mmCIF file of C-alpha atoms and ligand atoms in Angstrom:
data_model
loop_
_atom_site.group_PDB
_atom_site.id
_atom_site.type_symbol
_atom_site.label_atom_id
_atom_site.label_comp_id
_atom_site.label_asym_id
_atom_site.label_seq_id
_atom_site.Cartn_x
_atom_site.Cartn_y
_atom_site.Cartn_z
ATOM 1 C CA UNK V 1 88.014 117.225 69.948
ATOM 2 C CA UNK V 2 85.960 117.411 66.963
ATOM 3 C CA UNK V 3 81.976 118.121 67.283
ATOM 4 C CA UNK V 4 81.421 114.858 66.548
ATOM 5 C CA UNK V 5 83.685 113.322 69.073
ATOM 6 C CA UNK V 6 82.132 115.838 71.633
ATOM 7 C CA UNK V 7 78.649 114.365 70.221
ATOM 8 C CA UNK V 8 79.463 110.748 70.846
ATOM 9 C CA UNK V 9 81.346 110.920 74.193
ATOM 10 C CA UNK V 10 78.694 110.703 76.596
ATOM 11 C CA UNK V 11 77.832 107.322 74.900
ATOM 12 C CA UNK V 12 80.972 105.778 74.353
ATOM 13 C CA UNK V 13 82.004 106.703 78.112
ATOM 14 C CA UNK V 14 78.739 104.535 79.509
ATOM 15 C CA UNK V 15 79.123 101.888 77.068
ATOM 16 C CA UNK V 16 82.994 101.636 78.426
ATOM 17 C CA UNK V 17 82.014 101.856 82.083
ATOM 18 C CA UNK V 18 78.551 99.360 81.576
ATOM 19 C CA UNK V 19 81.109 96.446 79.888
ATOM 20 C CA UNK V 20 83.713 97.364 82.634
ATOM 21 C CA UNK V 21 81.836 97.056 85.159
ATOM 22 C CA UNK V 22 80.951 93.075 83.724
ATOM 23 C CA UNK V 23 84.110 92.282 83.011
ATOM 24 C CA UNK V 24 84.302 93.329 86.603
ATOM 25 C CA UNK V 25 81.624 90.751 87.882
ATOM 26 C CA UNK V 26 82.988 88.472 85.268
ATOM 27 C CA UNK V 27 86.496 87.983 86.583
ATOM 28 C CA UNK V 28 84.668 87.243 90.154
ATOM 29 C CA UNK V 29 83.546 84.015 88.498
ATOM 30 C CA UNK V 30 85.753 83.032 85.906
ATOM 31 C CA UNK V 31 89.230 80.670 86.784
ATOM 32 C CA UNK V 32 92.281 82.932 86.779
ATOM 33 C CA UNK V 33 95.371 82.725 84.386
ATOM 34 C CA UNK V 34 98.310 80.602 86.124
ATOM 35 C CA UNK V 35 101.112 83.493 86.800
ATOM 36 C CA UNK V 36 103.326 81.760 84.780
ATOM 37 C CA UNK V 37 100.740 81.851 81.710
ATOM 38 C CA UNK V 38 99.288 85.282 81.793
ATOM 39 C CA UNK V 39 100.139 86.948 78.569
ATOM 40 C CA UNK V 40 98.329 85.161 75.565
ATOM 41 C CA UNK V 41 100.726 82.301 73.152
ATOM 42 C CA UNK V 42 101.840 84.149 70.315
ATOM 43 C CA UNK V 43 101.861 87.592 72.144
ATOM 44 C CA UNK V 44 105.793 89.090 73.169
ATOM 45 C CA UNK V 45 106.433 88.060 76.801
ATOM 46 C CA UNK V 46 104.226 85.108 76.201
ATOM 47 C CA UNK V 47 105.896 82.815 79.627
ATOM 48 C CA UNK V 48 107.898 85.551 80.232
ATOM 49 C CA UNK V 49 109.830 85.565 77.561
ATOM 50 C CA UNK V 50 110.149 89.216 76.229
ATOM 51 C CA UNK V 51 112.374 90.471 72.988
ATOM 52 C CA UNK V 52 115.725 91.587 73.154
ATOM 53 C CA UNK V 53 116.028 95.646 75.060
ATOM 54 C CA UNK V 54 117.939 97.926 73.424
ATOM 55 C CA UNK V 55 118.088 101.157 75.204
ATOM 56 C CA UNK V 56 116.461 104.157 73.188
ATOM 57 C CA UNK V 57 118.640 106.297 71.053
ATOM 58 C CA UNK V 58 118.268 110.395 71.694
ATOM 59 C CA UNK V 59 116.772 109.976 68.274
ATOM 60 C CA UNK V 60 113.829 107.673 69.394
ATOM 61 C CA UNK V 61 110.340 109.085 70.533
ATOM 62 C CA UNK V 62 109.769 108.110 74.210
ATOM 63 C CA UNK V 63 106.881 109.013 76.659
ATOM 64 C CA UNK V 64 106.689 110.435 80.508
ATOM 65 C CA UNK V 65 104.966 106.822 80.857
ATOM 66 C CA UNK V 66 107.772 104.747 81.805
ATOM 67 C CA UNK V 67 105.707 101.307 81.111
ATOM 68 C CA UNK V 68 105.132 102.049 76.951
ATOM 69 C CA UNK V 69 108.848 103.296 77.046
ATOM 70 C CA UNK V 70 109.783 99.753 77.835
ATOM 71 C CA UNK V 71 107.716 97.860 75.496
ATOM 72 C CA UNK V 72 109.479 100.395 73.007
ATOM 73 C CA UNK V 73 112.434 99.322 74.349
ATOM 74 C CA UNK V 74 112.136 95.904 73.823
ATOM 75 C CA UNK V 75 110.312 96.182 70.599
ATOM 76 C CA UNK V 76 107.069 95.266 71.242
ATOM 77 C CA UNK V 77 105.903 98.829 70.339
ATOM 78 C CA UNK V 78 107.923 100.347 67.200
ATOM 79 C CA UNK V 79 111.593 100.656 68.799
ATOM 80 C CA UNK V 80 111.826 104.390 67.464
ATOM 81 C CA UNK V 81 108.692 105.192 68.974
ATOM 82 C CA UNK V 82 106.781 106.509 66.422
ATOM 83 C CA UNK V 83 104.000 106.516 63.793
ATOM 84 C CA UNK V 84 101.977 103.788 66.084
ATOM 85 C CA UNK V 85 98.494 103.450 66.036
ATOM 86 C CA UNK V 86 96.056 103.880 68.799
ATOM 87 C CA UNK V 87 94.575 100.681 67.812
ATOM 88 C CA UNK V 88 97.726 98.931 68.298
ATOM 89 C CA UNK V 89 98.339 100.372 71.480
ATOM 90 C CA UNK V 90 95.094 99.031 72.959
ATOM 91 C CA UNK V 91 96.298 95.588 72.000
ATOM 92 C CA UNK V 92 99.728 95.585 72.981
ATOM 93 C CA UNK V 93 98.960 97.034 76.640
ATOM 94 C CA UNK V 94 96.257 94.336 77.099
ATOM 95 C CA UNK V 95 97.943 91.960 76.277
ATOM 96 C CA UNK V 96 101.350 92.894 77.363
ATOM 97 C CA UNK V 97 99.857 94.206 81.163
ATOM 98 C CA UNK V 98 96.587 92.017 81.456
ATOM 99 C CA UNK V 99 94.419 95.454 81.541
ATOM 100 C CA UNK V 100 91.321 94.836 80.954
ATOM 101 C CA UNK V 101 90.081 95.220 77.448
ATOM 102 C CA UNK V 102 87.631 98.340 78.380
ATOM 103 C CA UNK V 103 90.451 99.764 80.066
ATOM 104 C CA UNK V 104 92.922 99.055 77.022
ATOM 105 C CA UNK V 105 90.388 100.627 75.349
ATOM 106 C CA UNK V 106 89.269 103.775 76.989
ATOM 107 C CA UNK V 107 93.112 105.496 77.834
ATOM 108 C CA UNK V 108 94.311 105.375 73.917
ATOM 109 C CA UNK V 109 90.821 106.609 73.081
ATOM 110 C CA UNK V 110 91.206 109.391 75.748
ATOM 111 C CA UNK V 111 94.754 109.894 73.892
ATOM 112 C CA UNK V 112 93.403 110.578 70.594
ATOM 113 C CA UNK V 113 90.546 112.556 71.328
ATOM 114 C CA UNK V 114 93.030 115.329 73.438
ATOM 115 C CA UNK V 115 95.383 114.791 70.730
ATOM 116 C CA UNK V 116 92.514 116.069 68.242
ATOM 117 C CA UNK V 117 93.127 112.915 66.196
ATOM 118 C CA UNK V 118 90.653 109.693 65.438
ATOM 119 C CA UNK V 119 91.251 106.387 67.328
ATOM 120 C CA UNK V 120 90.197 104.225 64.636
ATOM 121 C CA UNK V 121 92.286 105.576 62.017
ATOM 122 C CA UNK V 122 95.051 108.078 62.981
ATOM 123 C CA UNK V 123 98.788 107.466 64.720
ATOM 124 C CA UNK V 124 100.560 108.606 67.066
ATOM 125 C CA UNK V 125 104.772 109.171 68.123
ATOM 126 C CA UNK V 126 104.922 108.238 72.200
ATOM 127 C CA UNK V 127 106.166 111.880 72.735
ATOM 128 C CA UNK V 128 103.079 113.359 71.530
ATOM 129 C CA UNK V 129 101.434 111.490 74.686
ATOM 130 C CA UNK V 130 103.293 113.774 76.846
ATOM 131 C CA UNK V 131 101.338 116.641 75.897
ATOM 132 C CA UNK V 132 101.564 119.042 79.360
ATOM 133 C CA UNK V 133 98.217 118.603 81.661
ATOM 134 C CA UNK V 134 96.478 116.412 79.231
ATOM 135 C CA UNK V 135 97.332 113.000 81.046
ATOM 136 C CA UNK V 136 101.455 114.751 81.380
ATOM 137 C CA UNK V 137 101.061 116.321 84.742
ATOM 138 C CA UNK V 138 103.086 117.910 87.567
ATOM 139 C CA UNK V 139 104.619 115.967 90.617
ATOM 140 C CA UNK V 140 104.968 113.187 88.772
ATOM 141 C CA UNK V 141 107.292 110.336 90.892
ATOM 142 C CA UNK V 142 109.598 109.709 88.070
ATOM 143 C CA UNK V 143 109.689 112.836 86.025
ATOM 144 C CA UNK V 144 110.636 116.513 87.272
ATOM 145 C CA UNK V 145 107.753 119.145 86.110
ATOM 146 C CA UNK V 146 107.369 119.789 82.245
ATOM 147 C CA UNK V 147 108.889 123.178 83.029
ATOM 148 C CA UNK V 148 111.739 122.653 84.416
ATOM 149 C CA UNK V 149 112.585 119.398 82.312
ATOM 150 C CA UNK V 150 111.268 119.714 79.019
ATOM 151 C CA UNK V 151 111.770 116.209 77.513
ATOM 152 C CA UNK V 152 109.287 114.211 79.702
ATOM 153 C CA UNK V 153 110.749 110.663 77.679
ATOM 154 C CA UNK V 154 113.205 109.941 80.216
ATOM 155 C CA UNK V 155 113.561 108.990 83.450
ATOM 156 C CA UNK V 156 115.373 110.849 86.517
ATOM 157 C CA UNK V 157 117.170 108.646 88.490
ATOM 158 C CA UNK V 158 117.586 110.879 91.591
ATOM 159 C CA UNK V 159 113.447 110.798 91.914
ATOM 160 C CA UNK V 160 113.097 106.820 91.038
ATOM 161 C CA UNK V 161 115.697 105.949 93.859
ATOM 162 C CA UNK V 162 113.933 107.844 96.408
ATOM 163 C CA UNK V 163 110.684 106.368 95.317
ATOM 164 C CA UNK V 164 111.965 102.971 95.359
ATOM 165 C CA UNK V 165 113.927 103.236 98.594
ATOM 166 C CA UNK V 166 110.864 104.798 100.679
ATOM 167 C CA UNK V 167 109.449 101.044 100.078
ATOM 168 C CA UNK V 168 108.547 99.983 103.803
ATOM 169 C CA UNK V 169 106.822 96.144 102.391
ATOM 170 C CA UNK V 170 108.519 92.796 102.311
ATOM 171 C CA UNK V 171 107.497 90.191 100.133
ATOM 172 C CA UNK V 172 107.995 86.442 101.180
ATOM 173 C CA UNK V 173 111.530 86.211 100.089
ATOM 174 C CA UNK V 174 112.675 89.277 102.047
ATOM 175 C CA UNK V 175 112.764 91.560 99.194
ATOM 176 C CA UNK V 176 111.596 95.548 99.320
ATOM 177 C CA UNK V 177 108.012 96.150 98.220
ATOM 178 C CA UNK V 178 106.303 99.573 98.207
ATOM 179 C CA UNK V 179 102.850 99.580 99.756
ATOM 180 C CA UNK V 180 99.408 101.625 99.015
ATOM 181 C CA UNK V 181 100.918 103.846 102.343
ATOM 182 C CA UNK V 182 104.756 104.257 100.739
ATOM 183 C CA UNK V 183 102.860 105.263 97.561
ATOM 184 C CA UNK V 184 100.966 107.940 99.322
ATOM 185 C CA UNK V 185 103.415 109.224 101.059
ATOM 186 C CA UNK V 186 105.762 109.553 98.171
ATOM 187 C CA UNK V 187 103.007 111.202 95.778
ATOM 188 C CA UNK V 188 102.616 114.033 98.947
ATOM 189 C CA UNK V 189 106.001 114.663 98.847
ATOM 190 C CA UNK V 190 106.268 115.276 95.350
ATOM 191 C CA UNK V 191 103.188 117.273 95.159
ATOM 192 C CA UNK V 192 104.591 119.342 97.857
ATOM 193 C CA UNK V 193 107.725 120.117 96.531
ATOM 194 C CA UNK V 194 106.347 121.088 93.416
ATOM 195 C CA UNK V 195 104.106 123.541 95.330
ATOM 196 C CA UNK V 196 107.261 125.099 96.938
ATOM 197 C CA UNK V 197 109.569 125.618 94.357
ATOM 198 C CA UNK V 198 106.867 126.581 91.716
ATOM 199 C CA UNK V 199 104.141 129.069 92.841
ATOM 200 C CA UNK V 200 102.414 128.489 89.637
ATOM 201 C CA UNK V 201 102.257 124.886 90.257
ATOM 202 C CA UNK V 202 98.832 123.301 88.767
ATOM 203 C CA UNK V 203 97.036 120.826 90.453
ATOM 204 C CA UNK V 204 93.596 119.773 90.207
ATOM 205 C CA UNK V 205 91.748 116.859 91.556
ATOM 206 C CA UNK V 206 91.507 115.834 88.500
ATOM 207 C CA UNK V 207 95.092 115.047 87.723
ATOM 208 C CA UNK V 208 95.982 114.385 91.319
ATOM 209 C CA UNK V 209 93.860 111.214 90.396
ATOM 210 C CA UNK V 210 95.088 110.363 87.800
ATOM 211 C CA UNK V 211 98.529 110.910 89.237
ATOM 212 C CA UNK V 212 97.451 108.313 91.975
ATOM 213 C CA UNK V 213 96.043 106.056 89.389
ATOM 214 C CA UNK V 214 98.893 105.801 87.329
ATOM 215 C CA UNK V 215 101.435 105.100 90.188
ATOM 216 C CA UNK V 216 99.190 102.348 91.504
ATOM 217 C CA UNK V 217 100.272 100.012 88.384
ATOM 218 C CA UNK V 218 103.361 100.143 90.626
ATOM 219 C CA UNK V 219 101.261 98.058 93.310
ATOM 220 C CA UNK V 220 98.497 95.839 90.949
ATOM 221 C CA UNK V 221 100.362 95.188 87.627
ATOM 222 C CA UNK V 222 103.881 95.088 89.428
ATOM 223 C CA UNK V 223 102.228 93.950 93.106
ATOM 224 C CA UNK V 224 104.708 96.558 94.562
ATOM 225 C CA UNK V 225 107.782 94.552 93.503
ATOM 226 C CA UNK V 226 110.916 96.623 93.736
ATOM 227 C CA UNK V 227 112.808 93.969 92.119
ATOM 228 C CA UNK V 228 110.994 94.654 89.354
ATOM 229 C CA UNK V 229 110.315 98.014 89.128
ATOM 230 C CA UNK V 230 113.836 99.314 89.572
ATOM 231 C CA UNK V 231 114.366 98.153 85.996
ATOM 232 C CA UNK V 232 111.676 99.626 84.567
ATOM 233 C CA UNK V 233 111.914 102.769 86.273
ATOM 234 C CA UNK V 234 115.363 103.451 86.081
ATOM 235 C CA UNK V 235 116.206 101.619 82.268
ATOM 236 C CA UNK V 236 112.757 100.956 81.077
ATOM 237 C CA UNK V 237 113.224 97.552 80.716
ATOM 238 C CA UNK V 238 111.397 94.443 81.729
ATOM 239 C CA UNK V 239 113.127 91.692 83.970
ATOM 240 C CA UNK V 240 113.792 88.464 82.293
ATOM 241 C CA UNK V 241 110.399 86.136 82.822
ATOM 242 C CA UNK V 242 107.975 89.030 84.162
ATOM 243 C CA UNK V 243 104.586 88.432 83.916
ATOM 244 C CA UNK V 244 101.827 90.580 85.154
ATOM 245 C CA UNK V 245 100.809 89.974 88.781
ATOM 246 C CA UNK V 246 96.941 90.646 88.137
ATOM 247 C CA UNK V 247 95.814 87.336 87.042
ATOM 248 C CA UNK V 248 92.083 87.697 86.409
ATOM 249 C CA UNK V 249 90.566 86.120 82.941
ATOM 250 C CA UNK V 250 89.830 89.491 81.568
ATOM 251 C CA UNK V 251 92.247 91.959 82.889
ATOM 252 C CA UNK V 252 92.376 94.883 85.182
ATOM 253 C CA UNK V 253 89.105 96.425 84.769
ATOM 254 C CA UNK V 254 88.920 100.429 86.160
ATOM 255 C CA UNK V 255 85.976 98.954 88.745
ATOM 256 C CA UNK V 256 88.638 96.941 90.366
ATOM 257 C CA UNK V 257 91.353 99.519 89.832
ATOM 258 C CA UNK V 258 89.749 101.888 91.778
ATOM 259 C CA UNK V 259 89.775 99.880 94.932
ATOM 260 C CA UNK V 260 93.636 100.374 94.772
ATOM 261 C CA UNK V 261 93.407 104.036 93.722
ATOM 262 C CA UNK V 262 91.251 105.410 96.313
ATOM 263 C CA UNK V 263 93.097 104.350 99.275
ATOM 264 C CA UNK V 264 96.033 105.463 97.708
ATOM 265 C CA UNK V 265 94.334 108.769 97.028
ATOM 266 C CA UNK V 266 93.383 109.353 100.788
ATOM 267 C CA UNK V 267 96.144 108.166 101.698
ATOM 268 C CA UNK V 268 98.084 111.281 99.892
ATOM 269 C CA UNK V 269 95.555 113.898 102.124
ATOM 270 C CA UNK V 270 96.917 112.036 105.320
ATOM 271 C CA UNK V 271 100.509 112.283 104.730
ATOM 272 C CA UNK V 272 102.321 114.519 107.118
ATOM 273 C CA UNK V 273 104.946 115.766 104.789
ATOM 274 C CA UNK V 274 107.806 117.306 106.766
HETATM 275 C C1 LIG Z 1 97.160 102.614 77.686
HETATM 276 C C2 LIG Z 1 97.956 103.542 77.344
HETATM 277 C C3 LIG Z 1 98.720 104.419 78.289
HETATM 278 C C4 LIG Z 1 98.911 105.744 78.108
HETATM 279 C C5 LIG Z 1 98.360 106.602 76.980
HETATM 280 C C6 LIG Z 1 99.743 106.203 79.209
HETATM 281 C C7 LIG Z 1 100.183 107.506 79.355
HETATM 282 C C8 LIG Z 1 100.889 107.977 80.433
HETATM 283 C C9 LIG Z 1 101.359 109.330 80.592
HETATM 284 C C10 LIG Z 1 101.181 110.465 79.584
HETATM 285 C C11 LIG Z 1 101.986 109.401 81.802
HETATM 286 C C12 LIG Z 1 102.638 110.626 82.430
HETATM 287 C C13 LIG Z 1 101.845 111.137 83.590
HETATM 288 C C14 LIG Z 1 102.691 112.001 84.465
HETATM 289 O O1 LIG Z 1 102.890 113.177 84.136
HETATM 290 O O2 LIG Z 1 103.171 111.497 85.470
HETATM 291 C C15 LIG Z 1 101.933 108.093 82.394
HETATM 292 C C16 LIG Z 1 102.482 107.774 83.618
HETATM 293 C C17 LIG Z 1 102.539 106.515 84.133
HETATM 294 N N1 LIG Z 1 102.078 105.375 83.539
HETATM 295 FE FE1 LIG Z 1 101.152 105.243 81.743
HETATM 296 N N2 LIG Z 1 100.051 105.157 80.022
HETATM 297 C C18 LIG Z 1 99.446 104.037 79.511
HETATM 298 C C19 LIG Z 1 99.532 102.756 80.018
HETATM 299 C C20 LIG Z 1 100.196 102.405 81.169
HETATM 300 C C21 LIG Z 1 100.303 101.051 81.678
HETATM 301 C C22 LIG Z 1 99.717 99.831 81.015
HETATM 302 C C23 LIG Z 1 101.027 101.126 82.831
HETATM 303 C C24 LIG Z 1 101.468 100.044 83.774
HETATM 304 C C25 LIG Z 1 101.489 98.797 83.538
HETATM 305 C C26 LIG Z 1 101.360 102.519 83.059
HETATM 306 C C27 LIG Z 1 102.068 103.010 84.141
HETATM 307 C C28 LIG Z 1 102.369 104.325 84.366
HETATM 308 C C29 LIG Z 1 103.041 104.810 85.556
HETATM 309 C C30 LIG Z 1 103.530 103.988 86.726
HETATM 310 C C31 LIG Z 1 103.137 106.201 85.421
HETATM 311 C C32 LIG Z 1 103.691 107.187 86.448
HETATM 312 C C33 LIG Z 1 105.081 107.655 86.221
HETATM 313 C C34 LIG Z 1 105.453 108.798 87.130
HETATM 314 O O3 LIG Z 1 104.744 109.143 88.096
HETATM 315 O O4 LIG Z 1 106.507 109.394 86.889
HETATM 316 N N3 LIG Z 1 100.854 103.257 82.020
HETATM 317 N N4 LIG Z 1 101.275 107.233 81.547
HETATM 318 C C1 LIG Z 2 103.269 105.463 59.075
HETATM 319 O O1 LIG Z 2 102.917 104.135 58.710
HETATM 320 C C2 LIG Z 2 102.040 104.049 57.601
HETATM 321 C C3 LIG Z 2 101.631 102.581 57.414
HETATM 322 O O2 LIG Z 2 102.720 101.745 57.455
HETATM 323 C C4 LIG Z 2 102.723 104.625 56.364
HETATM 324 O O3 LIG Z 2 101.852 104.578 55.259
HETATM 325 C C5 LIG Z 2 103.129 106.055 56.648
HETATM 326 O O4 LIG Z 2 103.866 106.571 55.559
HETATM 327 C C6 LIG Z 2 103.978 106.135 57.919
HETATM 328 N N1 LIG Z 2 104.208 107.538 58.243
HETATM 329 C C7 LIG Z 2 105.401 107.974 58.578
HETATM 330 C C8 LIG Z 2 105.504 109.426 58.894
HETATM 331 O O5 LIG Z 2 106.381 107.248 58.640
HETATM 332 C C1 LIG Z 3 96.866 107.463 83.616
HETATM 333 O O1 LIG Z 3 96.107 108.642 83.665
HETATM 334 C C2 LIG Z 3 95.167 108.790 82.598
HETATM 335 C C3 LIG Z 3 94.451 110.081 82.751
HETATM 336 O O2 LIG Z 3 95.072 111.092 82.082
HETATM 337 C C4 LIG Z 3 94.122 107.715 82.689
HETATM 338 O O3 LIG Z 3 93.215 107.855 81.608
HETATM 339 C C5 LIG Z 3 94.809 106.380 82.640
HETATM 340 O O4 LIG Z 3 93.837 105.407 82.950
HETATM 341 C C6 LIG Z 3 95.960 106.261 83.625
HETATM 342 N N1 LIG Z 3 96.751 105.106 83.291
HETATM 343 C C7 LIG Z 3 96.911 104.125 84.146
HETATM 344 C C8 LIG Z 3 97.740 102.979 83.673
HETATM 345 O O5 LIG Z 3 96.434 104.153 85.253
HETATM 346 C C1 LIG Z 4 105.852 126.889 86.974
HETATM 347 O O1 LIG Z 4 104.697 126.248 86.478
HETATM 348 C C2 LIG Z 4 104.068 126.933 85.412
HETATM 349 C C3 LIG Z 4 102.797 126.177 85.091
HETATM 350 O O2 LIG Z 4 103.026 124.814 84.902
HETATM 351 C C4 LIG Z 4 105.032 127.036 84.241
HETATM 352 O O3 LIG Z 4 104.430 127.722 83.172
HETATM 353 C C5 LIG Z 4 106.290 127.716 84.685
HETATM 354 O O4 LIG Z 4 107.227 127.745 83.647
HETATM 355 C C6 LIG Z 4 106.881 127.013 85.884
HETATM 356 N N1 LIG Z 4 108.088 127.698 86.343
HETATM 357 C C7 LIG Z 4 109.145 127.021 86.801
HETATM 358 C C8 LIG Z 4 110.327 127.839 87.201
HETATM 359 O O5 LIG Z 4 109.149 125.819 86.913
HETATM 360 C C1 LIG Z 5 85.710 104.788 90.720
HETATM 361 O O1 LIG Z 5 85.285 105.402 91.908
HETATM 362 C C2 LIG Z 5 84.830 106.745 91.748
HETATM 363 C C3 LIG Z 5 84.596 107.338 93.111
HETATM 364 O O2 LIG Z 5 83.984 106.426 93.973
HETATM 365 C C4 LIG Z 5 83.604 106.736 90.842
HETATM 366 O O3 LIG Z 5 83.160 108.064 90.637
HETATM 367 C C5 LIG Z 5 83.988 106.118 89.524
HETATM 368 O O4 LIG Z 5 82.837 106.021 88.683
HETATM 369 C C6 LIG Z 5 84.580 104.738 89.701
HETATM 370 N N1 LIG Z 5 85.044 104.268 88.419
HETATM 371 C C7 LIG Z 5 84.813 103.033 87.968
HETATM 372 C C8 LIG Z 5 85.324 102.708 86.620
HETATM 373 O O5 LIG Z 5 84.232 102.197 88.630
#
């Protein structure tokens, strides 16, 4: 970070969490979208029709978050993954995910100032995202440890099917969901095997948060559907017609995000693992 990002942090960081926070109240008041009509006209995956996937190429830039991967994937980000601008990337996730625009903004912002680089004018290649311990972090549920598996832009399948089949839920139509407690208790497991087979294994409350925050897209943007998240965990792809499940005018806002994220939290500190 340069002085003058370290100078205008403090400021930025209340002004983010003050229009959060109404958003927050906001979306309380204000008429949700329909669920068929949540990402804008105009916008890719507008009705839930997204462009064509084509599955990265070893040549393509690709990030340990599986979610940009896809929108890479299908085009909505720069197929080869590269040269994108953190502007753009605040757009596309909001409207792509129904964030919240504070949100959309604050996490590329957070990007560019670890990457040493300015938001408002610089770029970006997904892999740089990966950048070990920044927002990249051990015990990850889809991704084995930066150490062991150096290229963080793909998935491991082994890891995403015992995710997906520790999902305990059902939704109305008798398909698997994962719940806050399946989350939990996968997160522990992971952190725990890291811990064992890697005595220098880092972990700090910081990223174990953001670990748990992360993985509970999997229950608010995705409501915990494994129908849809097997896709996009194992390919990185988006199902024909998905739409996010948050439905609020403005987005996921962090205020409301949190009330998924804590549980989910405690719930890792319960889990008996083993
Ligand atoms: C706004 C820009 C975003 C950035 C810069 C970003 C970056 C990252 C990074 C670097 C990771 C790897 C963390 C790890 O080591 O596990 C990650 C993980 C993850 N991200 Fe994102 N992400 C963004 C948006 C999103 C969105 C919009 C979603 C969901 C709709 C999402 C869902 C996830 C999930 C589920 C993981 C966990 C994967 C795992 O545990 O293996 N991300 N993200
Ligand atoms: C990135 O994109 C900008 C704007 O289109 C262009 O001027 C620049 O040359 C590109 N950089 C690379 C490395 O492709
Ligand atoms: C992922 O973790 C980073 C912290 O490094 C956080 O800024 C961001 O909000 C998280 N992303 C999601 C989608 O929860
Ligand atoms: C263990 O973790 C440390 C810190 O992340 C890393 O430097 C080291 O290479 C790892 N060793 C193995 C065998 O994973
Ligand atoms: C989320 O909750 C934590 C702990 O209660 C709090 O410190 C943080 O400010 C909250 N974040 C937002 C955006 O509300």
């Amino acid at each position: 970070m340069s002085l003058y990002q370290k100078l205008t942090k403090p400021f930025i960081d209340i002004f983010v969490l003050t229009w959060d926070f109404n958003l927050f109240l906001l979306n309380l008041v204000l008429p949700a979208h329909e669920p068929t009509d949540v990402i804008p006209a105009g916008a890719p995956g507008h009705a839930g029709h997204w462009p064509q996937y084509v599955a990265p190429k070893d040549s393509d830039s690709r990030s340990a978050c599986p979610m940009l991967n896809a929108l890479a994937n299908h085009g909505v980000l720069p197929h080869d993954g590269k040269n994108i601008t953190f502007r753009d990337l605040n757009t596309v996730v909001r409207q792509s995910f129904n964030f919240a625009p504070s949100f959309c903004f604050f996490v590329p912002k957070f990007a560019a100032d670890f990457l040493g680089r300015s938001y408002w004018t610089d770029r970006f290649d997904l892999a740089d995202l990966s950048k070990h311990n920044a927002i990249e972090h051990d015990a990850s549920l889809t991704r084995h440890d930066a150490a062991l598996v150096p290229d963080q832009g793909r998935p491991d399948l082994q890891l995403v099917d015992e995710l997906l089949s520790g999902a305990t839920g059902k939704m109305q139509d008798g398909s698997p969901q994962l719940t806050k407690k399946d989350l939990s208790l996968a997160l522990a497991k992971r952190r725990s095997a890291a811990r064992s087979t890697n005595k220098s294994y880092t972990e700090s409350f910081f990223h174990n948060g953001f670990g748990s925050a992360n993985s509970s897209t999997m229950l608010t943007i995705f409501g915990g559907r494994v129908k849809d998240l097997e896709p996009m965990l194992t390919e990185e792809r988006f199902v024909d017609g998905w739409q996010p499940r948050i439905l609020s005018k403005f987005g996921l806002t962090m205020a409301a995000f949190n009330g998924t994220v804590v549980p989910v939290e405690i719930g890792v500190k319960r889990a008996k693992v083993e």
